[in-house]
Short mmCIF file of N, CA and C in Angstrom, two decimals:
data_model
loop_
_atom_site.label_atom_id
_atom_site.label_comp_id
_atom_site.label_asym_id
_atom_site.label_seq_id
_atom_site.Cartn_x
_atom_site.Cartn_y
_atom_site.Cartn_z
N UNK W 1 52.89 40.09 2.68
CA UNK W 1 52.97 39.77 4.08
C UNK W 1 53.14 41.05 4.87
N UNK W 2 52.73 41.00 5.91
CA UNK W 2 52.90 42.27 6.52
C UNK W 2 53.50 42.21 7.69
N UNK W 3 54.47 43.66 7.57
CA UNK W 3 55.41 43.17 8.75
C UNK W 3 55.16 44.14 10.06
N UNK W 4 55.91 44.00 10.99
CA UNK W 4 55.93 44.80 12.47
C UNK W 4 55.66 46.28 11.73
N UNK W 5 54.88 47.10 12.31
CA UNK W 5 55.10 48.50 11.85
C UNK W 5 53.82 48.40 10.75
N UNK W 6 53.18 47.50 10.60
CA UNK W 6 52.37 47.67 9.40
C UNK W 6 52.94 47.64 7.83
N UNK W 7 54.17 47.64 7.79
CA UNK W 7 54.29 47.27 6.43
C UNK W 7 54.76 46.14 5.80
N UNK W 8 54.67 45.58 4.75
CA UNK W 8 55.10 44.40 3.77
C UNK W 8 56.09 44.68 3.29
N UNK W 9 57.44 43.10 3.31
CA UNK W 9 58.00 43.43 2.09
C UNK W 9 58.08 43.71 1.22
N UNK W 10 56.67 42.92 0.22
CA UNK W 10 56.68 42.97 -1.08
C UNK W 10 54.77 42.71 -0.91
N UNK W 11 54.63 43.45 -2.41
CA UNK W 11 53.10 43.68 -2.36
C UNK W 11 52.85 42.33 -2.98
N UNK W 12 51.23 42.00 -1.71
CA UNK W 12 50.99 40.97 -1.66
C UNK W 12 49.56 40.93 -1.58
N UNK W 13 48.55 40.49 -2.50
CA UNK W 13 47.41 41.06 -2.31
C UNK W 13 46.48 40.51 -1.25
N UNK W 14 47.08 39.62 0.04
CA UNK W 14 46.84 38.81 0.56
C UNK W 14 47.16 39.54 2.20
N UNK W 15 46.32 39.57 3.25
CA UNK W 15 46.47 40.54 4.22
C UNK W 15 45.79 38.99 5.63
N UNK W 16 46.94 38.60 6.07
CA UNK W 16 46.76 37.51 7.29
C UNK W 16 46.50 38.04 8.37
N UNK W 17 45.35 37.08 9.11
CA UNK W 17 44.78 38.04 10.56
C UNK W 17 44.09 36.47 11.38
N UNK W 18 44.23 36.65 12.29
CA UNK W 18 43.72 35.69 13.43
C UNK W 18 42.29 36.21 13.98
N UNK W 19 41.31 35.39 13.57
CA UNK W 19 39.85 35.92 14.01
C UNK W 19 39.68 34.69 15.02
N UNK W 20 39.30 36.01 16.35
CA UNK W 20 38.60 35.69 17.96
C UNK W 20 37.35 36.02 17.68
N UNK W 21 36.23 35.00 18.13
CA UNK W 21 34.92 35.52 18.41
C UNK W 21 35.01 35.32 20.13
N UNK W 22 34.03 36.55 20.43
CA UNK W 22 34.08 35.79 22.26
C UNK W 22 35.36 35.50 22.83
N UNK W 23 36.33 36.23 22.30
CA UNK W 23 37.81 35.99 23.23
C UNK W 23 38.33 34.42 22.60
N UNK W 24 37.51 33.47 21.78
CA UNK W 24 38.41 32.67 21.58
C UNK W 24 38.84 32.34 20.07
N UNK W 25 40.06 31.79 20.16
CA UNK W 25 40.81 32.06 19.15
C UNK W 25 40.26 30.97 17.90
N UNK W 26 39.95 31.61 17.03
CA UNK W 26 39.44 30.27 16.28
C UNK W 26 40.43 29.70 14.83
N UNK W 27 41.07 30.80 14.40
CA UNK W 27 42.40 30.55 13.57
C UNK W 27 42.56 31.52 12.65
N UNK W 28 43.77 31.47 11.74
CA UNK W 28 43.93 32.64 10.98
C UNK W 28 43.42 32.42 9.69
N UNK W 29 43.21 33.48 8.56
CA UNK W 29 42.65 33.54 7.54
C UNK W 29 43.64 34.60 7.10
N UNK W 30 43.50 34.18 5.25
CA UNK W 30 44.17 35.20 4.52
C UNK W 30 43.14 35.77 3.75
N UNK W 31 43.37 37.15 3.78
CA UNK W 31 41.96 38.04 3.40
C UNK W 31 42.72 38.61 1.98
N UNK W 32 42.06 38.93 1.00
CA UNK W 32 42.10 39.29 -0.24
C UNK W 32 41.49 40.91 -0.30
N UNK W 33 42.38 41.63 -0.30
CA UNK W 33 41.74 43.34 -0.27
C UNK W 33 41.10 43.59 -1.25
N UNK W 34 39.76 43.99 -0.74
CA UNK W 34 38.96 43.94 -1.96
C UNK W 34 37.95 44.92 -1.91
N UNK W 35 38.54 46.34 -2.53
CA UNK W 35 37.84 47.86 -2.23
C UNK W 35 36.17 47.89 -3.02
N UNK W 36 36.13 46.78 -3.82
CA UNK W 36 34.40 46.84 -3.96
C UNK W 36 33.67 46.24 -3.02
N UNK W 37 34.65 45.42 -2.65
CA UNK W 37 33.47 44.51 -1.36
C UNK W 37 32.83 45.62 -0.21
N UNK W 38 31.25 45.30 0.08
CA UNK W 38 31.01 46.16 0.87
C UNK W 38 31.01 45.46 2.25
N UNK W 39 30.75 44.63 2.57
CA UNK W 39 31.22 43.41 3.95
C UNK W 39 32.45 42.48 3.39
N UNK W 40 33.06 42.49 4.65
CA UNK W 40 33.76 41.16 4.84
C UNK W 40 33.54 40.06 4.87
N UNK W 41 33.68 38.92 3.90
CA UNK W 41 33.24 37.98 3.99
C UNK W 41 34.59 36.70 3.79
N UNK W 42 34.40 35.38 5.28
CA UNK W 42 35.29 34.56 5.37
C UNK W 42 34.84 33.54 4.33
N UNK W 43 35.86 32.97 3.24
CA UNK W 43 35.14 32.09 2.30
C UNK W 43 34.50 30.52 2.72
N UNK W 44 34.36 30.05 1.84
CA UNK W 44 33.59 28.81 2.81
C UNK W 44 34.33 27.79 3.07
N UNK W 45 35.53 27.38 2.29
CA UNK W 45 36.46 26.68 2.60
C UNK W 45 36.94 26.97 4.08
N UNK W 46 37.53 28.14 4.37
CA UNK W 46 38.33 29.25 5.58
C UNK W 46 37.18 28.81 6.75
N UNK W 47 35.91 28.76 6.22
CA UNK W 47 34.63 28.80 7.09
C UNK W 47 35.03 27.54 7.72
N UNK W 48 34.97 26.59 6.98
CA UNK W 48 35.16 25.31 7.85
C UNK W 48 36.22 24.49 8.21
N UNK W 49 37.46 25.21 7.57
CA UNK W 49 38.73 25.28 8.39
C UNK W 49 38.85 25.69 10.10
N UNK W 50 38.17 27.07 10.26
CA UNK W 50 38.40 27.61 11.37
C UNK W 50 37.07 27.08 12.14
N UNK W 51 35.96 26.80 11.62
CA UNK W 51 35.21 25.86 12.39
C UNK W 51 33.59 26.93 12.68
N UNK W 52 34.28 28.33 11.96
CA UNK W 52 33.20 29.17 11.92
C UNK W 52 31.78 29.02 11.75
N UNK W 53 31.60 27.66 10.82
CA UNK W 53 30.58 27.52 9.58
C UNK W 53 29.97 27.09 10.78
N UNK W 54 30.34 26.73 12.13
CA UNK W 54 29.15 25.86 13.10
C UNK W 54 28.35 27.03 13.67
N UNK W 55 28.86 28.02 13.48
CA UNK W 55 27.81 29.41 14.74
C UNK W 55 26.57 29.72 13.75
N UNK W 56 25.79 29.50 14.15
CA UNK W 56 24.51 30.11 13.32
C UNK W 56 24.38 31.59 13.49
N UNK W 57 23.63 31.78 11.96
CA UNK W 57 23.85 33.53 11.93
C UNK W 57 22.78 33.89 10.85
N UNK W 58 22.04 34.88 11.08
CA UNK W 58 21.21 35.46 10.34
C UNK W 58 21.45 35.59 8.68
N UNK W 59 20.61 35.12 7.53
CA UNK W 59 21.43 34.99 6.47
C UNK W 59 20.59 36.55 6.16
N UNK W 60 22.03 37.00 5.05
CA UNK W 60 21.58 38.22 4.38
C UNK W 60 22.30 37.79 2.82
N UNK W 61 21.82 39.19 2.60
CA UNK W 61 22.23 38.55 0.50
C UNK W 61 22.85 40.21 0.76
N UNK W 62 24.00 39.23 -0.40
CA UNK W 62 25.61 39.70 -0.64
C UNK W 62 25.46 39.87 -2.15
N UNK W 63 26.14 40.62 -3.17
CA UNK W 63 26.03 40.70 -4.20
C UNK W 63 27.34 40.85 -4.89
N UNK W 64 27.85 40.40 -5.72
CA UNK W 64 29.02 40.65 -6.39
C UNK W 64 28.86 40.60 -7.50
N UNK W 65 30.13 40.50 -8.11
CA UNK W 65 30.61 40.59 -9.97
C UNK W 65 29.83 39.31 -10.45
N UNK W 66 30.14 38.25 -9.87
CA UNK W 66 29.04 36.73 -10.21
C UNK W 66 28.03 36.51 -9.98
N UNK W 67 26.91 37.89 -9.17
CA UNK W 67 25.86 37.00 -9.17
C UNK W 67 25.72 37.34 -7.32
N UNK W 68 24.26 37.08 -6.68
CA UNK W 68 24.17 37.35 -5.56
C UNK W 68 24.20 35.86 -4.82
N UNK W 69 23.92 35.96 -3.38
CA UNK W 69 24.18 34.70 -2.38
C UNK W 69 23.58 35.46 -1.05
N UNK W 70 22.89 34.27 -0.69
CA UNK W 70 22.42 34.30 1.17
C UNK W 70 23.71 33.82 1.61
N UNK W 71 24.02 34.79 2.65
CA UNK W 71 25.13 34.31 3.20
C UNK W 71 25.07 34.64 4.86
N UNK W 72 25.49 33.25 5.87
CA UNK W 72 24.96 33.80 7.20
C UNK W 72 25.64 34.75 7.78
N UNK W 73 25.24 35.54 8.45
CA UNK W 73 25.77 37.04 9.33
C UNK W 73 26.16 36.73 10.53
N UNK W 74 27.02 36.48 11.40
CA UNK W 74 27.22 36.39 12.55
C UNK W 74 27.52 37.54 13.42
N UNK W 75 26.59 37.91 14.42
CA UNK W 75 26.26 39.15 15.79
C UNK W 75 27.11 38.83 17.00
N UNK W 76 28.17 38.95 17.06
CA UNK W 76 28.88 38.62 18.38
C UNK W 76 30.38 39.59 18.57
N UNK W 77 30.70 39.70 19.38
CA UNK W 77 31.97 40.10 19.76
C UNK W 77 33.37 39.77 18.97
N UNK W 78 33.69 40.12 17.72
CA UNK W 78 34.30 39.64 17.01
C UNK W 78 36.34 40.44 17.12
N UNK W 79 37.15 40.11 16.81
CA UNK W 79 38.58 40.59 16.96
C UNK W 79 39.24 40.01 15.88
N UNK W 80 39.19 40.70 14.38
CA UNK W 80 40.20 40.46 13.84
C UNK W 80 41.81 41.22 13.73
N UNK W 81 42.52 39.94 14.06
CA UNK W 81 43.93 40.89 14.47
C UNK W 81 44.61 40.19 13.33
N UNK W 82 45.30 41.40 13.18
CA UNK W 82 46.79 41.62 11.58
C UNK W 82 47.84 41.20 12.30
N UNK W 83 48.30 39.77 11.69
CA UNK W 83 49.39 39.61 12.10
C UNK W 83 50.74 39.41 10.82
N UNK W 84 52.09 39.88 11.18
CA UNK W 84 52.48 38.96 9.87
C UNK W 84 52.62 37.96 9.60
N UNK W 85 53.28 37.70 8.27
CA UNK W 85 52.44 36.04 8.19
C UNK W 85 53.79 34.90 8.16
N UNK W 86 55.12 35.68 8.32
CA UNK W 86 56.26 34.86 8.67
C UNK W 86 56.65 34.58 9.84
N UNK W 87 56.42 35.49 10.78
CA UNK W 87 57.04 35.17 12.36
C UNK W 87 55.65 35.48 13.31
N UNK W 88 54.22 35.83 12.97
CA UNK W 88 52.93 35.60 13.27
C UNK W 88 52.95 36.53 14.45
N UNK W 89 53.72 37.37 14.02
CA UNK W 89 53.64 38.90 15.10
C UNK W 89 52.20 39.94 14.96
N UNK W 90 51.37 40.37 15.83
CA UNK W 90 50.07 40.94 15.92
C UNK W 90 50.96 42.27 15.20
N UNK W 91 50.46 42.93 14.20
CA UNK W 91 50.18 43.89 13.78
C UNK W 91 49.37 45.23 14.48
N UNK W 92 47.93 44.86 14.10
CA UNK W 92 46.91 45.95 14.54
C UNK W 92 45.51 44.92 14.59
N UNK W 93 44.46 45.36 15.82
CA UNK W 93 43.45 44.71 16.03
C UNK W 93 42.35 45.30 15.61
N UNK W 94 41.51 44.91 15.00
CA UNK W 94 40.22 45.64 14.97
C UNK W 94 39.40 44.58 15.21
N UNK W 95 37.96 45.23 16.07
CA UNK W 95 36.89 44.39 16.65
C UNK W 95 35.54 45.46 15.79
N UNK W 96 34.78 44.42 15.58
CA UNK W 96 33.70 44.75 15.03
C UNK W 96 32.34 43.95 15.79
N UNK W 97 31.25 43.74 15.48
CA UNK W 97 30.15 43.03 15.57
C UNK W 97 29.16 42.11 14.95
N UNK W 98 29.92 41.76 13.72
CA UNK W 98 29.68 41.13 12.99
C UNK W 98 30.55 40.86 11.68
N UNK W 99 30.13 39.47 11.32
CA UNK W 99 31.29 38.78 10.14
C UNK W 99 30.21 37.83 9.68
N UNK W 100 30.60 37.96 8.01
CA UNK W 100 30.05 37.11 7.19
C UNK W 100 30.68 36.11 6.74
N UNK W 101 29.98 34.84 6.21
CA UNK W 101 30.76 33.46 6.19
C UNK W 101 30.33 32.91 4.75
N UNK W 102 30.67 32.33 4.10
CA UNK W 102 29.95 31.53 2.48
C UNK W 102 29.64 30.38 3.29
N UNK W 103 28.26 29.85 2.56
CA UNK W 103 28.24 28.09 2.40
C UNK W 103 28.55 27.62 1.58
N UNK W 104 29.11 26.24 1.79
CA UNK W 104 29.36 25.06 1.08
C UNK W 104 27.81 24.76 0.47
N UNK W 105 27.89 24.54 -1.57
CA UNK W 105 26.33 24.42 -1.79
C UNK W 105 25.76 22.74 -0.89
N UNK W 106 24.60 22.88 -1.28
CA UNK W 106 24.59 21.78 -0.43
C UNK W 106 24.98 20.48 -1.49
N UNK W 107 25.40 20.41 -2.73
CA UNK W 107 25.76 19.30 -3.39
C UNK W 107 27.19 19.50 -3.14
N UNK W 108 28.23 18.24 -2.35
CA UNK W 108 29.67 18.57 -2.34
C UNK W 108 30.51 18.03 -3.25
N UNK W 109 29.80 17.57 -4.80
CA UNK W 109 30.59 17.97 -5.78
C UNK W 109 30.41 18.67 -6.92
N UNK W 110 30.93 18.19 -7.87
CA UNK W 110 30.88 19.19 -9.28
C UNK W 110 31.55 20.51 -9.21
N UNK W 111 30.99 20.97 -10.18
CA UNK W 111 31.59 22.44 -10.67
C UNK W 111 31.52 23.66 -9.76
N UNK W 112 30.11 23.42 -9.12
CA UNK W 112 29.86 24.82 -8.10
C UNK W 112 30.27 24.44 -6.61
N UNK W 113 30.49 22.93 -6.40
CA UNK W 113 31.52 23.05 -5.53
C UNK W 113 32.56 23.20 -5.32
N UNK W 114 33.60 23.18 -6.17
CA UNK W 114 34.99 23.61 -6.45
C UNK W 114 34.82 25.05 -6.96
N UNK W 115 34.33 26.01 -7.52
CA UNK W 115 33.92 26.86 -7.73
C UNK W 115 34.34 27.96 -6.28
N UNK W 116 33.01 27.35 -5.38
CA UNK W 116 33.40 27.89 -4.16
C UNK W 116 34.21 27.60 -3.37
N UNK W 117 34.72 26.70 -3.29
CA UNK W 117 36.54 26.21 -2.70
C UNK W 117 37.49 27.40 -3.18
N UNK W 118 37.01 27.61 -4.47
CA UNK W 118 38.51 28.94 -4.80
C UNK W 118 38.13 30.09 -4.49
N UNK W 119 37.00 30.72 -4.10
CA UNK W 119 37.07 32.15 -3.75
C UNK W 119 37.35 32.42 -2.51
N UNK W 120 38.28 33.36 -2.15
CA UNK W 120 39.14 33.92 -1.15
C UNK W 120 38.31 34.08 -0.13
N UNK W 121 38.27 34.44 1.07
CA UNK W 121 38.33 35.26 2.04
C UNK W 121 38.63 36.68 1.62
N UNK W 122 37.54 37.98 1.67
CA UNK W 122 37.12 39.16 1.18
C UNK W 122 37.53 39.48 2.11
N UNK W 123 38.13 41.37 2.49
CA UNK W 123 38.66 41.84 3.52
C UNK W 123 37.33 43.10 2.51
N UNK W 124 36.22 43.31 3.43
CA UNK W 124 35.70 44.46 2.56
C UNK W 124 35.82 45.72 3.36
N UNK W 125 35.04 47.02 2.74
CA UNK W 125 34.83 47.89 2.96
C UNK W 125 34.21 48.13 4.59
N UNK W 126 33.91 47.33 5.26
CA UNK W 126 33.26 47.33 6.53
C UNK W 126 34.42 47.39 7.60
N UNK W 127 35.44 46.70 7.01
CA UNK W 127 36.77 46.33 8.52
C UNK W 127 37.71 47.59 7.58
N UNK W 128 37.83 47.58 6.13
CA UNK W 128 38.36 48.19 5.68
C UNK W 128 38.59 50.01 5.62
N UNK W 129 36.82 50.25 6.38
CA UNK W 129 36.75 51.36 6.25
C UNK W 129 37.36 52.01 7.87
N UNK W 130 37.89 51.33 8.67
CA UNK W 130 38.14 51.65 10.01
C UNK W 130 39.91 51.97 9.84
N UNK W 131 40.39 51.61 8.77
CA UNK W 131 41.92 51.28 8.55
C UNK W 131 42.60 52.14 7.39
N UNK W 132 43.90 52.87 7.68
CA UNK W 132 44.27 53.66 6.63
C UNK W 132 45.27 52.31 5.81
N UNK W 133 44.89 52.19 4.57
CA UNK W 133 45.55 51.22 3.83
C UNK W 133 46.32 51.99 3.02
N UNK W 134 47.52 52.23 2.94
CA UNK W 134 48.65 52.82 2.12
C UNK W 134 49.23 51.77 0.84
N UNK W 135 48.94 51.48 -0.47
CA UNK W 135 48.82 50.66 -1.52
C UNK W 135 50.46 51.56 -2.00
N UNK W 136 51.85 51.06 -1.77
CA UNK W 136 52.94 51.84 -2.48
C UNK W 136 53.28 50.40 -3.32
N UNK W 137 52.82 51.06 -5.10
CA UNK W 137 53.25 50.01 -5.63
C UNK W 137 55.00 50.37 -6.18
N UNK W 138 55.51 51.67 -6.19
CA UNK W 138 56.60 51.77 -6.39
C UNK W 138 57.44 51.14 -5.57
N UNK W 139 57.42 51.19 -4.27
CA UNK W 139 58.19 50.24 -2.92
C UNK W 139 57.82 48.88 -3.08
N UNK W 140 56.58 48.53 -3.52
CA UNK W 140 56.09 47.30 -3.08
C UNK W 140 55.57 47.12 -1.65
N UNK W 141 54.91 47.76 -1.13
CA UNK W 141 54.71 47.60 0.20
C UNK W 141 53.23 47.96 0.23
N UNK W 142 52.35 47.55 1.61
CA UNK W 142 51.54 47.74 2.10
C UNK W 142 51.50 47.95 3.61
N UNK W 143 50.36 49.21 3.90
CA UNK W 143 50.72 49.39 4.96
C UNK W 143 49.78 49.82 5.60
N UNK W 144 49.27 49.59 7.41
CA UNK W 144 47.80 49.26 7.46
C UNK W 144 48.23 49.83 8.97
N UNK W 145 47.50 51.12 9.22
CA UNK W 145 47.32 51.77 10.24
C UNK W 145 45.91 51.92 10.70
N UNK W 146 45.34 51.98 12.17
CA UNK W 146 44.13 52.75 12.48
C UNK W 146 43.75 53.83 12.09
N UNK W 147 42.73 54.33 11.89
CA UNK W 147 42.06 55.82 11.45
C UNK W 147 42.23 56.36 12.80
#
């Protein structure tokens, strides 16, 4: 969790932030730090929690450890802000121009739909590379400043 000042009590591989598109608030997500990811990507569950999955967006292909995916791109005015995740105090904001989203396959059961229900919300290299991330596993802490 991360606290006032940018740092965590205790290391948590889990980094909470409230994503605004267009100034409005659409809800928070817990992002999973993830230094291979090269985009950020909101998972598809998170997608249709926060209601994201409705904005249409250019699909591009994403590639990971499992295997690649079209996944839609959304072009807009975006604000993800770090807040912590006990008393939901803003941290640090960063705005970008785009955010990636998973789909739900289009069969909503079986294996590859639960499949994609469990993968996180990715915090990648794109929002990641704007932010000094301080990893102290001796303290246990994390700690997330602007460049």
């Amino acid at each position: 969790m991360v606290m006032p000042g940018g740092k965590t009590k205790e290391l948590y591989p889990f980094i909470c932030a409230i994503i605004n598109i267009d100034g409005e608030k659409l809800g928070s997500v817990e992002f999973l730090i993830d230094t291979g990811s090269g985009v950020t990507v909101i998972s598809a569950k998170d997608a249709m929690r926060i209601g994201i999955n409705q904005i249409k967006g250019k699909l591009i292909s994403i590639t990971g450890i499992a295997g690649g995916e079209k996944c839609p791109q959304i072009r807009k005015d975006i604000d993800i802000i770090f807040i912590d995740s006990e008393d939901q105090t803003n941290i640090l904001a960063i705005n970008t121009d785009k955010i990636t989203y998973r789909l739900l396959p289009h069969k909503h059961r079986g294996k590859q739909f639960q499949e994609q229900f469990r993968v996180p919300s990715l915090l990648g290299w794109d929002i990641m590379s704007k932010l000094k991330i301080t990893l102290d596993y001796a303290n246990n802490t994390v700690e997330l400043c602007k460049q």
